[in-house]
Amino acid sequence: MHNLQISTHGNKSRICRLWRHYRVLLWKDYLLRRRGFWLIVAESLFVLIFVVAIAIIRRRHAVDTKPSCYFQSQSMSSMGLLNYIQSLVCNFNYTCNEENPQSFVTLNGVAPMIYFLDNLTHVAEDPLFNKWLSEPATFGTEQFIDWISLGLKLTRLQNSANNLRIWINDYLTVFKNSSSIQSLEYMSQLICGSPANENDLGRFFIELNQMNMEQDNSKSSNNIPIIDHLISQFNDLFDISTLEKMLPEKSLPNLNLCPIIKHLLNSKPFFITMGRLRYFLFGNIAYYPSNQFTDEIIHNMGIYTRILRNIRQLIHLYFNELRPWLFNIHFIINNNNNQINLIQIKNQLKYCKDNKFGIIPNEIQKLCHYFYNYFIQQNYHNNQLNWKLLLNIIDFFMNLFNDLLTNCLQIDKKFIPFNNYNQFIII
């Protein structure tokens, strides 16, 4: 209380001092500058009059309540390929939102496909997991912490796979009860993790569906060329009646998506809004001059092209080496020459499944249990048919990604260096 009294007294003395200075200035203005009385009054009241006049003018006009504009954050290529592609696809139009949109985050489990691929990448890059694949008989306690870390990664992978499975089951129901474009609106949640009206990919399909409904209410108008093309390929590839007749050397159909995608992205309704996506797929960057400094900048900038090139090599590795082995796995099981190897594999899986010493993480134990039960099943014919169907589904999407990476994306010719300025300006 004592401090408050001192502060109040100090404020009063300061106000009195300022008032004395103000009176001195008024007398100087009146005596030295020979100002009139009313002019001095006007000068002293000018600030107050100005503030009141602004308040009156402002009060006569209604407040313009325009909604705030929020933009979705952009992910650069340095944040990782999954983040970059997700931002590129889900926010290609830089749409203005009335509310602050939820960020496209890959680690929160909202976007099922991105979340699953992110966890799958972490497991595939784990050194202990790669060592276990190459040396399945090696189980030890010296890497106990690494086993725990791998178990956590596999747990997240299992959770993401369950989320993806639930989403696919829901999507199949929606796909059966709606047109192709309406189902694609729902499918945008698989990549973006938000409702269709909150991401640019979903808004694109909503707008496309409205355009088709305005033009024609017939069922055929609800499909766009690329969807019709994919559906026809999909139906031909997964015809159950022809699965038993399929041979391992049968070539996959050529999807030839690039001309259809290019035509769609260059069409009038989407020419402006699809510019960023069109550049990512078909664009090139020419730079001049090409020297050590600029080449290093372009090299760091093109890290995502090297990642895509590695993915393309992995897809080729799948078709050339892994795919034939997976297709013939049932023949390997029933081949007498491979019974010894099969018995060893079963023993390793049984050892992993039983986990007598308790050193194997639960997720690896469940995985071993699943494959062990698969190898000891007796219904060979049905298992072979289901296995072929599963491989055909994997082949379809692998072939789809391979077509995009090989024929659409300009991975190998994304950056074009020039040493001659005249040649540079010609292009």
mmCIF file of C-alpha atoms in Angstrom, residues 9 29 49 56 97 183 225 249 280 354 368 406:
data_model
loop_
_atom_site.group_PDB
_atom_site.id
_atom_site.type_symbol
_atom_site.label_atom_id
_atom_site.label_comp_id
_atom_site.label_asym_id
_atom_site.label_seq_id
_atom_site.Cartn_x
_atom_site.Cartn_y
_atom_site.Cartn_z
ATOM 1 C CA HIS A 9 1.988 10.914 -5.803
ATOM 2 C CA ASP A 29 2.895 31.224 -28.483
ATOM 3 C CA ILE A 49 -11.114 17.471 -32.889
ATOM 4 C CA ILE A 56 -17.724 10.051 -36.577
ATOM 5 C CA ASN A 97 -9.591 -21.438 -46.597
ATOM 6 C CA SER A 183 -15.604 -42.650 -55.089
ATOM 7 C CA PRO A 225 -10.991 -41.164 -69.728
ATOM 8 C CA GLU A 249 5.808 -65.285 -68.200
ATOM 9 C CA PHE A 280 6.175 -32.093 -61.591
ATOM 10 C CA ASP A 354 7.557 -70.088 -30.115
ATOM 11 C CA CYS A 368 6.495 -65.657 -38.054
ATOM 12 C CA THR A 406 9.386 -44.439 -66.648
#
